[in-house]
Amino acid sequence: MVSTPKGMKRHLTNYGDPDFSLYLRTAFIKAMGYTGEALDRPIIGIVDTYSGFNPCHATVPQLIEAIKRGVMLAGGLPITFPTISLHESFAYPTSMFLRNLMAMDTEEMIKAQPMDAVVLIGGCDKTVPAQLMAAASADIPAISVVTGPMLSGSHRNERIGACTDCRRFWAQYRSGAIDRGTIDDITDNLVPSGGTCGVMGTASTMACVTEALGMMLPGGAAIPAVLADRMRHAEQTGARAVALASEGLTPARIITAEAMANGLRMLLAIGGSTNGIIHLAAIAGRLGIDIDYEAFDEMGRETPVLIDLKPSGSYYMDDLHRAGGLAPVFRELRPLLNLDCLTVTGRTLKEEIDTLPEPFTQEVVRTIDRPVHRGGSIAVLKGNLAGGGAIIKQSAGSPELMIHTGKAVVFESVEDMAQRIDDPNLEVEESDILVMKNCGPRGAPGMPEAGYIPIPKKLARQGVKDMVRISDGRMSGTAFGTIVLHATPESAIGGPLALVENGDMISLDVPNRQLTLLVDDEELERRRTRFKPAVDPASLRGYLRLYHEQVNQAERGCDFDFMRAARSGTTTP
Ligand code: FES
């Protein structure tokens, strides 16, 4: 049997003479000052995602130092390399549009360069999924570490934090409840330190899900970015990466269909971001695994929300760390998890849960019989307005709107919505349902987080706080409201949302999982024959064209079809 080359001998540049390739590579790497002894060690790549445009990754330089220390203590040679870094507020048109590019960049750099294992430093929303998609496809031993959440801040003695409070205060400013000076003061304090958003947004969700998938050392999801604990965790991650290299434990052996079900279970129990489902579908697709959405919905009915964190609850991520991180969650979920799954520790999830630290009294993580929300956080909707499925985060919505019928007020695009939503002449009432089209992966493009359609100013000023809103877009994990998302197929390719017209009646019935456009089939057929796609891909160029031509729909993770595993057929239990 031919053994896989190790260290510097891996993935030699192709000059037609492997010995020459190694000789040349060695000559060049020596320019960095390495000795032959250093170069003989297992090489651990470290993905450097520091960027001046990414405050969520402000601590990456310190993390790299800690990871390097761990690698060297364990006898490896750490080598850092850069990839794309994405921050939510610094990615036009949306970070989701660029997630697949980051995944491709990361995968190709892992495959192109000589490393025996890789440490992935992610953090901000799209970075962790992009890296897991890449690691799943590159299939060398990989281990995740996240930058960790920011600390919570304060405004006039009230605790605040990005980004649930960002939206709450902005809604108050829009309604006239607070003035410009106050919102400016709040802006200074919403993000008081480096690190990811301090609530159960997408970044925190993906950190928790990554730990549940088994791709992160236990205890790593909730440690705040600026604590010494975070650096110790990074050091331990570096050391473990060296062992992973010799054991050859690859993501494909860790991220199985059963592990994916554990990730989905964690997503539900933490009241996680709806974006997490899309990212998990994309990661699963890289390994030939499909998510069974009916099973996921069933799982939702039996998995209560255990964590009392914003936006579904009241605490912040630094509170979750003080409460023991995910340890109490794993303890509560134990009977519902697939315990035989392997983790990056080389042990099973059962072994990890068996050795968790002793529980102590705390208020952030509830027990399964005293949950924050009993019915599961996310429901999967069916019906003629949700052909391939749509979802709603019921734990962040208004209970009185979970069964609601209303008149559609339609916006043709994000731009149309932005132009008209605050028009005093907009014909809209509190009981109406706001519908936004062309917000999906191709329509916008990039499926922006515009699904959180603001309450029209004239209603907000009357004190209206929530309305039913429907789109084929996404919503930030930090947002809240009775908001139906990810309606597929998206309207830009003629999905059911494209057929809705102003004044149509729509019925939402979350307990029965139904989303129905109350228009007869003949009329819908007439509208369908009139549909024309808004964008001609031939008019586009570059990555935008690739994206438009290849991106798949939300239920498959908005990945590029050609990046999914060639084999398929496994489904989550
Ligand atoms: Fe980076 Fe929220 S903006 S995690």
Coordinates of C-alpha atoms and ligand atoms in Angstrom, one line a residue:
M1 CA 0.0 0.0 0.0
V2 CA 1.3 3.5 -0.9
S3 CA 1.4 5.7 2.2
T4 CA 0.3 9.3 2.0
P5 CA 3.3 11.7 2.1
K6 CA 3.7 13.7 5.3
G7 CA 4.7 17.2 6.1
M8 CA 6.6 19.1 3.5
K9 CA 6.4 16.2 1.1
R10 CA 2.6 16.5 0.9
H11 CA 1.0 18.1 -2.2
L12 CA 4.2 18.8 -4.1
T13 CA 4.0 21.5 -6.8
N14 CA 4.0 19.8 -10.1
Y15 CA 7.2 20.3 -12.0
G16 CA 7.3 16.8 -13.4
D17 CA 10.1 15.8 -11.0
P18 CA 8.9 15.2 -7.4
D19 CA 12.5 15.3 -6.0
F20 CA 13.1 18.6 -7.6
S21 CA 9.8 19.9 -6.3
L22 CA 10.8 19.0 -2.7
Y23 CA 14.3 20.4 -3.1
L24 CA 12.9 23.7 -4.4
R25 CA 10.2 23.9 -1.7
T26 CA 12.8 23.1 1.1
A27 CA 15.1 25.8 -0.3
F28 CA 12.3 28.4 -0.2
I29 CA 10.9 27.5 3.2
K30 CA 14.4 27.7 4.6
A31 CA 14.3 31.4 3.8
M32 CA 11.8 31.7 6.7
G33 CA 14.6 30.5 9.1
Y34 CA 13.4 27.0 9.8
T35 CA 15.9 24.2 10.7
G36 CA 15.7 20.8 9.2
E37 CA 14.6 19.5 12.5
A38 CA 11.6 21.8 12.6
L39 CA 10.6 20.9 9.0
D40 CA 10.6 17.2 9.9
R41 CA 7.8 17.7 12.4
P42 CA 4.1 17.2 11.6
I43 CA 2.9 20.4 10.0
I44 CA -0.2 22.0 11.4
G45 CA -1.8 24.7 9.2
I46 CA -3.5 27.5 11.0
V47 CA -6.1 29.5 9.1
D48 CA -5.5 33.1 9.8
T49 CA -8.8 35.1 9.4
Y50 CA -7.6 38.3 10.9
S51 CA -8.8 41.3 8.9
G52 CA -9.0 45.0 9.7
F53 CA -12.5 44.8 8.4
N54 CA -13.5 42.1 10.8
P55 CA -13.9 43.3 14.5
C56 CA -15.4 39.9 15.4
H57 CA -11.9 38.5 14.6
A58 CA -9.9 41.2 16.4
T59 CA -8.3 38.7 18.7
V60 CA -7.1 36.3 16.0
P61 CA -3.4 37.3 16.4
Q62 CA -3.5 36.3 20.1
L63 CA -5.3 33.1 19.3
I64 CA -2.7 32.2 16.7
E65 CA 0.0 32.7 19.3
A66 CA -1.8 30.4 21.7
I67 CA -2.5 27.7 19.0
K68 CA 1.1 27.8 17.9
R69 CA 2.3 27.4 21.5
G70 CA 0.0 24.3 21.8
V71 CA 1.3 22.9 18.5
M72 CA 4.9 23.3 19.5
L73 CA 4.4 21.9 23.0
A74 CA 3.0 18.8 21.3
G75 CA 5.9 18.5 18.9
G76 CA 4.4 19.9 15.7
L77 CA 5.4 22.8 13.5
P78 CA 2.6 25.5 13.2
I79 CA 2.4 27.4 9.9
T80 CA -0.2 30.1 9.4
F81 CA -1.8 31.0 6.1
P82 CA -4.5 33.6 5.3
T83 CA -7.9 33.2 3.7
I84 CA -10.8 35.4 3.1
S85 CA -12.3 36.8 6.3
L86 CA -16.0 37.9 6.4
H87 CA -17.8 40.3 8.7
E88 CA -21.5 40.8 8.6
S89 CA -21.4 44.5 8.3
F90 CA -18.5 44.7 5.9
A91 CA -19.6 42.4 3.1
Y92 CA -21.5 43.9 0.1
P93 CA -24.1 42.8 -0.9
T94 CA -24.2 40.3 1.9
S95 CA -21.7 37.9 3.6
M96 CA -23.9 35.0 2.5
F97 CA -23.1 35.8 -1.1
L98 CA -19.4 35.4 -0.2
R99 CA -19.6 32.4 2.1
N100 CA -19.2 29.9 -0.7
L101 CA -16.2 31.9 -2.0
M102 CA -14.6 31.7 1.4
A103 CA -15.3 27.9 1.5
M104 CA -13.7 27.4 -1.9
D105 CA -10.7 29.6 -0.9
T106 CA -10.2 27.7 2.4
E107 CA -10.6 24.2 0.8
E108 CA -8.2 24.9 -2.0
M109 CA -5.6 26.5 0.3
I110 CA -5.8 23.5 2.6
K111 CA -5.4 21.1 -0.4
A112 CA -2.7 23.1 -2.2
Q113 CA -0.3 23.5 0.7
P114 CA 1.6 20.9 2.7
M115 CA -0.1 20.3 6.1
D116 CA -0.9 17.2 8.1
A117 CA -3.8 18.8 10.0
V118 CA -5.4 22.2 10.1
V119 CA -6.8 24.5 12.8
L120 CA -9.7 26.6 11.6
I121 CA -10.1 30.0 13.3
G122 CA -13.6 31.1 12.6
G123 CA -16.0 33.4 14.5
C124 CA -18.2 35.8 12.6
D125 CA -21.4 34.2 11.2
K126 CA -20.3 32.9 7.8
T127 CA -16.7 32.0 8.6
V128 CA -17.4 28.9 10.7
P129 CA -19.7 27.3 8.2
A130 CA -17.4 28.2 5.3
Q131 CA -14.5 26.6 7.1
L132 CA -16.5 23.4 8.0
M133 CA -17.7 23.1 4.4
A134 CA -14.1 23.4 3.3
A135 CA -12.7 21.0 5.8
A136 CA -15.4 18.4 5.0
S137 CA -14.4 18.6 1.3
A138 CA -10.6 18.8 1.9
D139 CA -10.8 15.8 4.2
I140 CA -7.6 16.1 6.2
P141 CA -7.7 16.2 10.0
A142 CA -9.3 19.5 11.0
I143 CA -10.3 21.1 14.3
S144 CA -12.3 24.3 14.8
V145 CA -11.7 27.1 17.3
V146 CA -13.8 30.2 17.4
T147 CA -12.9 33.7 18.4
G148 CA -15.6 33.6 21.0
P149 CA -18.4 36.1 21.9
M150 CA -17.8 39.7 22.8
L151 CA -18.5 41.0 26.4
S152 CA -21.9 42.6 27.0
G153 CA -21.9 46.4 27.3
S154 CA -24.0 48.9 29.1
H155 CA -26.0 52.0 28.4
R156 CA -27.2 54.2 31.3
N157 CA -26.8 51.1 33.6
E158 CA -28.8 48.8 31.2
R159 CA -26.9 45.8 29.9
I160 CA -26.8 45.8 26.1
G161 CA -25.1 43.8 23.4
A162 CA -24.9 43.3 19.7
C163 CA -27.0 42.6 18.0
T164 CA -30.5 42.0 19.4
D165 CA -30.3 45.3 21.2
C166 CA -29.0 46.9 18.0
R167 CA -32.4 46.2 16.5
R168 CA -34.5 47.0 19.6
F169 CA -32.9 50.4 19.9
W170 CA -33.1 51.1 16.1
A171 CA -36.8 50.3 16.2
Q172 CA -37.2 52.8 19.1
Y173 CA -35.3 55.4 17.1
R174 CA -37.5 54.8 14.0
S175 CA -40.6 55.1 16.1
G176 CA -39.4 58.4 17.6
A177 CA -39.1 57.0 21.2
I178 CA -35.4 57.9 21.4
D179 CA -33.5 60.8 19.8
R180 CA -30.3 61.0 17.7
G181 CA -28.1 61.8 20.6
T182 CA -29.2 58.7 22.5
I183 CA -28.8 56.4 19.5
D184 CA -25.3 57.8 19.0
D185 CA -24.5 57.1 22.6
I186 CA -25.8 53.6 22.3
T187 CA -23.7 53.1 19.2
D188 CA -20.6 53.7 21.3
N189 CA -21.5 50.9 23.7
L190 CA -23.2 48.2 21.7
V191 CA -20.0 46.4 20.8
P192 CA -17.8 46.9 23.8
S193 CA -15.0 44.4 22.9
G194 CA -13.7 42.3 20.1
G195 CA -15.5 39.0 19.5
T196 CA -18.7 37.8 17.9
C197 CA -22.2 39.0 18.7
G198 CA -23.0 38.4 22.4
V199 CA -26.4 36.8 21.9
M200 CA -27.6 33.6 20.3
G201 CA -27.1 34.9 16.8
T202 CA -25.7 32.9 14.0
A203 CA -22.1 33.1 15.2
S204 CA -23.0 31.8 18.7
T205 CA -25.3 29.2 17.1
M206 CA -22.6 27.9 14.8
A207 CA -20.1 27.8 17.6
C208 CA -22.5 25.7 19.7
V209 CA -23.4 23.5 16.8
T210 CA -19.8 22.9 15.9
E211 CA -19.2 21.7 19.5
A212 CA -22.2 19.4 19.1
L213 CA -21.0 18.1 15.8
G214 CA -17.8 17.1 17.5
M215 CA -15.5 19.4 15.5
M216 CA -14.4 21.6 18.5
L217 CA -12.8 20.7 21.8
P218 CA -15.4 20.4 24.6
G219 CA -16.2 23.7 26.3
G220 CA -15.0 25.9 23.4
A221 CA -18.3 27.5 22.2
A222 CA -19.1 30.1 24.8
I223 CA -15.8 31.4 26.2
P224 CA -15.7 35.2 25.7
A225 CA -13.1 36.3 23.1
V226 CA -11.1 38.4 25.6
L227 CA -10.8 35.9 28.5
A228 CA -7.6 34.0 29.3
D229 CA -9.8 30.8 29.2
R230 CA -10.2 31.4 25.5
M231 CA -6.4 31.4 25.0
R232 CA -6.0 28.3 27.0
H233 CA -8.7 26.6 24.9
A234 CA -6.7 27.7 21.8
E235 CA -3.5 26.3 23.2
Q236 CA -5.2 22.9 23.9
T237 CA -6.7 23.0 20.3
G238 CA -3.2 23.4 18.9
A239 CA -1.9 20.5 20.9
R240 CA -4.8 18.3 19.9
A241 CA -4.3 19.1 16.2
V242 CA -0.9 17.4 16.4
A243 CA -2.4 14.3 17.7
L244 CA -5.2 14.4 15.1
A245 CA -2.5 14.5 12.4
S246 CA -1.0 11.3 13.6
E247 CA -4.4 9.6 14.2
G248 CA -5.7 10.6 10.7
L249 CA -9.1 11.4 12.2
T250 CA -10.8 13.3 9.4
P251 CA -14.0 15.4 9.3
A252 CA -15.8 12.7 7.3
R253 CA -15.5 10.3 10.3
I254 CA -16.8 12.9 12.7
I255 CA -19.5 14.7 10.7
T256 CA -21.8 11.7 10.1
A257 CA -25.5 11.8 9.6
E258 CA -25.9 11.0 13.3
A259 CA -23.5 13.8 14.3
M260 CA -25.5 16.1 12.0
A261 CA -28.6 15.2 13.9
N262 CA -26.8 16.1 17.1
G263 CA -26.0 19.5 15.5
L264 CA -29.6 20.1 14.6
R265 CA -30.7 19.0 18.1
M266 CA -28.3 21.5 19.6
L267 CA -29.6 24.2 17.2
L268 CA -33.1 23.7 18.5
A269 CA -32.2 23.4 22.2
I270 CA -30.3 26.7 22.2
G271 CA -33.0 28.6 20.3
G272 CA -30.4 29.0 17.6
S273 CA -30.4 31.1 14.5
T274 CA -32.5 30.0 11.5
N275 CA -29.3 30.6 9.4
G276 CA -27.8 27.6 11.2
I277 CA -30.2 25.2 9.3
I278 CA -28.9 26.5 5.9
H279 CA -25.3 26.2 7.0
L280 CA -25.8 22.7 8.4
A281 CA -27.4 21.7 5.1
A282 CA -24.4 23.0 3.2
I283 CA -21.9 21.2 5.4
A284 CA -23.9 18.0 5.2
G285 CA -24.1 18.3 1.4
R286 CA -20.3 18.3 1.3
L287 CA -20.4 14.8 2.8
G288 CA -23.3 13.5 0.8
I289 CA -25.8 13.8 3.6
D290 CA -29.2 15.3 3.1
I291 CA -31.3 16.8 6.0
D292 CA -34.6 15.2 6.5
Y293 CA -36.8 18.3 7.2
E294 CA -39.8 16.3 8.4
A295 CA -37.6 14.5 10.9
F296 CA -36.1 17.9 11.9
D297 CA -39.6 19.3 12.5
E298 CA -40.4 16.3 14.6
M299 CA -37.2 16.8 16.5
G300 CA -38.3 20.4 17.0
R301 CA -41.6 19.3 18.7
E302 CA -39.7 17.2 21.3
T303 CA -36.7 19.6 21.9
P304 CA -37.5 22.5 24.1
V305 CA -35.4 25.7 24.2
L306 CA -33.2 25.3 27.2
I307 CA -31.0 28.4 27.0
D308 CA -32.4 31.7 28.2
L309 CA -30.5 33.9 25.8
K310 CA -31.5 36.8 23.6
P311 CA -33.3 37.0 21.2
S312 CA -35.5 34.2 22.6
G313 CA -34.7 34.9 26.2
S314 CA -32.9 37.5 28.4
Y315 CA -29.2 36.7 29.0
Y316 CA -26.0 37.1 27.0
M317 CA -23.2 34.8 25.9
D318 CA -20.9 35.8 28.7
D319 CA -23.6 34.6 31.1
L320 CA -23.7 31.3 29.3
H321 CA -20.0 31.0 29.9
R322 CA -20.4 31.7 33.6
A323 CA -23.2 29.1 33.7
G324 CA -20.8 26.4 32.5
G325 CA -21.0 26.9 28.7
L326 CA -22.7 24.0 26.9
A327 CA -22.0 21.5 29.7
P328 CA -25.5 21.8 31.3
V329 CA -27.1 21.7 27.8
F330 CA -25.3 18.4 26.9
R331 CA -26.3 17.0 30.3
E332 CA -30.0 17.8 29.7
L333 CA -29.9 16.6 26.0
R334 CA -28.1 13.4 26.8
P335 CA -31.1 11.1 26.2
L336 CA -31.8 12.8 22.9
L337 CA -28.3 12.7 21.4
N338 CA -26.5 10.1 19.3
L339 CA -23.9 9.3 21.9
D340 CA -21.7 7.0 19.8
C341 CA -20.5 9.8 17.5
L342 CA -16.7 10.4 17.5
T343 CA -15.4 13.9 18.3
V344 CA -12.1 15.6 17.6
T345 CA -10.9 14.4 21.0
G346 CA -10.9 10.9 19.6
R347 CA -13.5 9.9 22.2
T348 CA -17.2 9.5 21.7
L349 CA -19.8 12.1 22.7
K350 CA -20.9 9.7 25.5
E351 CA -17.4 9.7 26.9
E352 CA -17.2 13.5 26.8
I353 CA -20.6 13.9 28.5
D354 CA -19.7 11.3 31.2
T355 CA -16.7 13.4 32.1
L356 CA -18.3 16.8 32.2
P357 CA -17.6 18.9 35.3
E358 CA -20.1 18.7 38.2
P359 CA -23.2 20.8 37.7
F360 CA -23.9 23.9 39.9
T361 CA -26.8 26.2 40.4
Q362 CA -27.3 28.7 37.6
E363 CA -30.3 30.4 35.8
V364 CA -29.2 30.6 32.2
V365 CA -29.6 27.0 31.1
R366 CA -32.9 25.4 32.2
T367 CA -33.7 21.8 32.7
I368 CA -35.8 19.9 30.2
D369 CA -38.9 20.0 32.4
R370 CA -38.6 23.8 33.0
P371 CA -37.6 25.1 29.6
V372 CA -37.6 28.6 28.2
H373 CA -39.9 27.6 25.4
R374 CA -41.7 24.2 25.2
G375 CA -42.6 23.8 21.6
G376 CA -39.2 23.8 19.9
S377 CA -37.6 26.9 18.5
I378 CA -38.0 26.4 14.7
A379 CA -40.9 25.0 12.8
V380 CA -40.9 23.8 9.2
L381 CA -43.9 25.0 7.2
K382 CA -45.7 23.4 4.3
G383 CA -48.5 24.5 2.0
N384 CA -49.0 26.2 -1.4
L385 CA -46.9 29.2 -0.3
A386 CA -44.0 27.1 0.9
G387 CA -43.5 24.6 -1.9
G388 CA -40.1 23.2 -0.9
G389 CA -40.6 24.3 2.7
A390 CA -40.3 27.6 4.7
I391 CA -39.4 28.0 8.3
I392 CA -40.3 30.2 11.3
K393 CA -38.5 30.7 14.5
Q394 CA -41.5 30.5 16.8
S395 CA -39.6 31.1 20.0
A396 CA -38.8 34.6 18.7
G397 CA -42.3 35.3 17.5
S398 CA -45.5 36.5 19.1
P399 CA -47.7 33.7 20.5
E400 CA -50.9 35.5 19.4
L401 CA -49.7 35.6 15.7
M402 CA -48.9 31.9 15.4
I403 CA -52.4 31.4 13.9
H404 CA -53.2 34.4 11.8
T405 CA -55.0 35.2 8.5
G406 CA -54.3 38.6 6.9
K407 CA -54.2 40.6 3.7
A408 CA -50.9 40.6 1.8
V409 CA -49.0 43.9 1.4
V410 CA -46.5 43.0 -1.3
F411 CA -43.0 44.4 -1.9
E412 CA -41.3 43.3 -5.1
S413 CA -37.8 43.5 -3.8
V414 CA -35.6 44.6 -0.9
E415 CA -35.2 48.0 -2.6
D416 CA -39.0 48.3 -3.1
M417 CA -39.5 47.6 0.5
A418 CA -36.9 50.1 1.6
Q419 CA -38.4 52.8 -0.5
R420 CA -42.1 52.3 0.5
I421 CA -42.1 50.8 4.0
D422 CA -42.1 54.2 5.7
D423 CA -44.3 56.0 3.2
P424 CA -47.2 57.6 5.2
N425 CA -49.5 56.7 2.2
L426 CA -48.6 53.0 2.4
E427 CA -51.9 51.2 2.7
V428 CA -51.2 48.8 5.6
E429 CA -52.9 47.8 8.8
E430 CA -51.6 45.9 11.9
S431 CA -53.4 42.7 10.8
D432 CA -51.9 42.7 7.3
I433 CA -49.1 40.3 6.3
L434 CA -46.0 41.9 4.8
V435 CA -44.6 39.9 1.9
M436 CA -41.2 40.5 0.3
K437 CA -40.2 38.9 -3.0
N438 CA -36.8 38.5 -4.7
C439 CA -34.8 38.1 -1.5
G440 CA -33.6 34.6 -2.1
P441 CA -30.1 33.2 -3.1
R442 CA -30.4 34.3 -6.7
G443 CA -33.0 37.1 -6.4
A444 CA -31.1 39.6 -4.2
P445 CA -28.4 38.0 -4.7
G446 CA -27.0 36.1 -1.7
M447 CA -30.2 35.7 0.3
P448 CA -29.7 38.8 2.5
E449 CA -30.8 39.0 6.1
A450 CA -33.6 41.3 5.0
G451 CA -36.4 39.0 6.1
Y452 CA -36.7 41.1 9.2
I453 CA -38.9 43.6 7.4
P454 CA -39.3 46.6 9.7
I455 CA -42.7 47.5 11.0
P456 CA -44.0 50.4 8.8
K457 CA -43.2 53.6 10.6
K458 CA -46.8 54.8 10.8
L459 CA -47.7 51.5 12.6
A460 CA -44.6 51.6 14.8
R461 CA -45.6 55.0 16.0
Q462 CA -49.0 53.6 17.0
G463 CA -47.1 51.1 19.1
V464 CA -47.3 48.0 16.8
K465 CA -44.3 45.8 17.7
D466 CA -44.9 42.7 15.6
M467 CA -46.6 41.6 12.4
V468 CA -46.5 38.5 10.3
R469 CA -43.8 38.9 7.6
I470 CA -43.0 36.4 4.8
S471 CA -40.0 36.3 2.4
D472 CA -37.6 34.0 0.6
G473 CA -34.7 35.8 2.4
R474 CA -33.0 35.1 5.7
M475 CA -33.1 36.8 9.1
S476 CA -30.2 37.6 11.4
G477 CA -30.1 35.2 14.3
T478 CA -30.2 38.2 16.6
A479 CA -33.6 39.4 15.3
F480 CA -37.1 38.6 16.6
G481 CA -40.7 38.7 15.4
T482 CA -43.3 36.5 13.7
I483 CA -41.2 36.1 10.5
V484 CA -41.5 33.3 7.9
L485 CA -38.2 32.8 6.1
H486 CA -36.5 30.7 3.4
A487 CA -39.7 30.2 1.3
T488 CA -38.5 27.9 -1.5
P489 CA -38.2 27.7 -4.4
E490 CA -37.4 31.4 -4.3
S491 CA -39.6 33.9 -6.1
A492 CA -36.8 34.9 -8.5
I493 CA -37.0 31.5 -10.2
G494 CA -40.8 31.4 -10.1
G495 CA -41.4 29.9 -6.7
P496 CA -44.9 30.3 -5.0
L497 CA -44.0 33.7 -3.4
A498 CA -43.7 35.1 -6.9
L499 CA -47.4 34.6 -7.4
V500 CA -48.6 36.7 -4.4
E501 CA -50.4 39.9 -5.3
N502 CA -51.4 42.8 -3.1
G503 CA -54.7 42.1 -1.3
D504 CA -54.5 38.3 -1.5
M505 CA -55.4 36.6 1.8
I506 CA -52.7 34.5 3.4
S507 CA -53.1 32.0 6.3
L508 CA -50.4 31.1 8.7
D509 CA -51.0 28.2 11.1
V510 CA -47.8 27.3 12.9
P511 CA -49.2 24.6 15.2
N512 CA -50.4 22.7 12.0
R513 CA -47.3 23.8 10.1
Q514 CA -49.3 25.4 7.2
L515 CA -48.6 28.5 5.1
T516 CA -51.4 29.0 2.6
L517 CA -52.1 31.5 -0.1
L518 CA -55.9 31.6 -0.2
V519 CA -56.2 32.0 -4.0
D520 CA -57.7 29.3 -6.2
D521 CA -55.5 27.0 -8.3
E522 CA -56.8 28.3 -11.6
E523 CA -55.9 31.9 -10.8
L524 CA -52.4 30.8 -9.5
E525 CA -51.9 28.9 -12.8
R526 CA -52.8 32.1 -14.8
R527 CA -50.2 34.1 -12.7
R528 CA -47.6 31.3 -13.2
T529 CA -47.8 31.6 -17.0
R530 CA -47.2 35.3 -16.8
F531 CA -44.0 34.9 -14.6
K532 CA -40.7 36.2 -16.1
P533 CA -37.3 35.8 -14.3
A534 CA -36.0 39.2 -13.2
V535 CA -32.3 38.5 -14.1
D536 CA -30.7 37.1 -17.2
P537 CA -27.5 35.3 -16.0
A538 CA -25.8 36.0 -19.4
S539 CA -25.8 39.7 -18.4
L540 CA -23.6 39.0 -15.4
R541 CA -19.9 38.4 -15.0
G542 CA -17.4 36.9 -12.6
Y543 CA -18.2 35.5 -9.3
L544 CA -21.7 37.0 -9.5
R545 CA -22.4 35.0 -12.6
L546 CA -21.0 31.8 -11.1
Y547 CA -23.1 32.4 -8.0
H548 CA -26.3 33.0 -10.0
E549 CA -25.9 30.0 -12.2
Q550 CA -24.8 27.5 -9.5
V551 CA -26.3 28.4 -6.2
N552 CA -28.9 25.9 -4.9
Q553 CA -31.9 26.6 -2.7
A554 CA -32.1 27.1 1.0
E555 CA -33.0 23.5 1.8
R556 CA -29.7 22.4 0.2
G557 CA -27.7 25.0 2.0
C558 CA -27.3 27.6 -0.7
D559 CA -24.1 25.9 -1.7
F560 CA -22.9 25.5 -5.3
D561 CA -24.2 22.3 -6.7
F562 CA -20.8 21.3 -8.1
M563 CA -19.2 21.6 -4.6
R564 CA -21.5 19.0 -3.0
A565 CA -20.2 15.5 -2.6
A566 CA -20.5 13.4 -5.7
R567 CA -22.1 10.6 -3.7
S568 CA -25.3 11.2 -1.9
G569 CA -28.1 9.2 -0.3
T570 CA -27.5 9.4 3.4
T571 CA -30.2 11.3 5.3
T572 CA -30.2 12.6 8.8
P573 CA -32.0 10.3 11.3
Ligands
FES1 FE1 -19.8 39.1 13.5 FE2 -22.3 39.4 14.7 S1 -21.3 40.7 13.2 S2 -20.9 37.8 14.8

